[in-house]
GROMACS .gro file of C-alpha atoms in nm:
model
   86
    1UNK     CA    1  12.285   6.275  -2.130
    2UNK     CA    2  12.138   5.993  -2.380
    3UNK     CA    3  12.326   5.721  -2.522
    4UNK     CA    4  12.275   5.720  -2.913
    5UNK     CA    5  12.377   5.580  -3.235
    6UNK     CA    6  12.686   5.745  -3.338
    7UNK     CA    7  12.897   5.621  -3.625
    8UNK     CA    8  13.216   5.747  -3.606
    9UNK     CA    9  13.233   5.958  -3.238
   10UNK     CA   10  13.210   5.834  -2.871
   11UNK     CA   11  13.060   6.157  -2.768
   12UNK     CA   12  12.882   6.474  -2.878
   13UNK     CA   13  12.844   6.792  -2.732
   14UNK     CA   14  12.591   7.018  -2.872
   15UNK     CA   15  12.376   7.304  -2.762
   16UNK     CA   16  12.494   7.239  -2.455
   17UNK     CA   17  12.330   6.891  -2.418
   18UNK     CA   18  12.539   6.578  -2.364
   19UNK     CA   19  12.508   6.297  -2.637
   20UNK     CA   20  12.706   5.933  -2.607
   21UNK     CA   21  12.717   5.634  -2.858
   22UNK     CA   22  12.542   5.363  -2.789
   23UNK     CA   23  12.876   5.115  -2.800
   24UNK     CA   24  12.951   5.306  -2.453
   25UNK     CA   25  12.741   5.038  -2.287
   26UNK     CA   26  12.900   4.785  -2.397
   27UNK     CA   27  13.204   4.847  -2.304
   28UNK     CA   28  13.424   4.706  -2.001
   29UNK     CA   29  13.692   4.944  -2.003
   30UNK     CA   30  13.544   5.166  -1.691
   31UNK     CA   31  13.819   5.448  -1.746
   32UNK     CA   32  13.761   5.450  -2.102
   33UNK     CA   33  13.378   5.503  -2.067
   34UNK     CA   34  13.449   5.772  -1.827
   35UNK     CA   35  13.709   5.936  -1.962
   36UNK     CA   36  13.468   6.004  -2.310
   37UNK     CA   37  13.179   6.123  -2.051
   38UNK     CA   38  13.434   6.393  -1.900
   39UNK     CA   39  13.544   6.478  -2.211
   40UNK     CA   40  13.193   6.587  -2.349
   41UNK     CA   41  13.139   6.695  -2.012
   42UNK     CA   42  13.443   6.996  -2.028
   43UNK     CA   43  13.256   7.050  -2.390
   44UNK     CA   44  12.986   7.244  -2.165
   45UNK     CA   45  13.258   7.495  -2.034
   46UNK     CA   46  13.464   7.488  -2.373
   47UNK     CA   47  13.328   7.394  -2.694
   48UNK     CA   48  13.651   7.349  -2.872
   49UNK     CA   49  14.005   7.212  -2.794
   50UNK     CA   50  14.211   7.471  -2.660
   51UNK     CA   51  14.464   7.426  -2.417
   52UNK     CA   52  14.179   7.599  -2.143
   53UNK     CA   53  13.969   7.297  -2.241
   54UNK     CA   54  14.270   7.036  -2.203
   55UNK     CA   55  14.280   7.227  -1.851
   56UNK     CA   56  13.928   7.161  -1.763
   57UNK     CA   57  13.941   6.790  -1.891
   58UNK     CA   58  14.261   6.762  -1.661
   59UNK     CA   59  14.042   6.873  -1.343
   60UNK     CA   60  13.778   6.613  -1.422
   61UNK     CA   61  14.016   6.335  -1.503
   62UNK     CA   62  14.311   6.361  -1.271
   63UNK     CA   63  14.475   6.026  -1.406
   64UNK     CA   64  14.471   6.213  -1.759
   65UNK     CA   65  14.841   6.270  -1.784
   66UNK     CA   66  14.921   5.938  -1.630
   67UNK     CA   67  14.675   5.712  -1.887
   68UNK     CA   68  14.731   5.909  -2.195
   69UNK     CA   69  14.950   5.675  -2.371
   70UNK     CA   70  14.727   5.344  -2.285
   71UNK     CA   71  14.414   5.629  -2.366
   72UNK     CA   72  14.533   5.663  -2.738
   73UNK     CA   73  14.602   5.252  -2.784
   74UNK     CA   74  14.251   5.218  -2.611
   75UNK     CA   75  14.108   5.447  -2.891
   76UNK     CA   76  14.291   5.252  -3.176
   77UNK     CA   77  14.174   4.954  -2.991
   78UNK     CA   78  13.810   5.074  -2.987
   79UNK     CA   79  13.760   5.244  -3.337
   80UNK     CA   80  13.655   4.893  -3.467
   81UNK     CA   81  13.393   4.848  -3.234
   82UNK     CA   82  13.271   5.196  -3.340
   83UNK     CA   83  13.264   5.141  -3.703
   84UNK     CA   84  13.104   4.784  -3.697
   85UNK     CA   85  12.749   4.759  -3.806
   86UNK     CA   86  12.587   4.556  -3.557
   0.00000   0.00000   0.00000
């Protein structure tokens, strides 16, 4: 897993090999930060979004269900920081 400059993606699965943007780092929001790791992470098993994959992210990130809602206004929240420059 490397961190990396990404413009417009927290994470990147590919070829089986772990890639994270650089902004990660930054970042104070610890469940945030690992919630994008086991996301890429149940990549490795399923390389797409199926339902098995939502499955597999579930197993890694038991407070899924729970933090979805504040998940998608963290995202919102966050997209800025993604697209800025510096």
């Amino acid at each position: 897993m490397i961190y990396i400059k990404l413009r417009k993606a927290w994470g990147l699965c590919a070829k089986r090999y772990i890639s994270l943007n650089q902004k990660l780092q930054k970042l104070d929001d610890v469940y945030f930060v690992r919630h994008v790791i086991y996301h890429e992470m149940s990549h490795l098993i399923h390389m797409n979004h199926s339902r098995a994959f939502y499955d597999v992210l579930k197993q890694f990130d038991p407070l899924l269900k729970k933090e979805n809602e504040k998940l998608h206004k963290r995202v919102e929240a966050f997209k800025a920081i993604v697209e800025r420059k510096n």
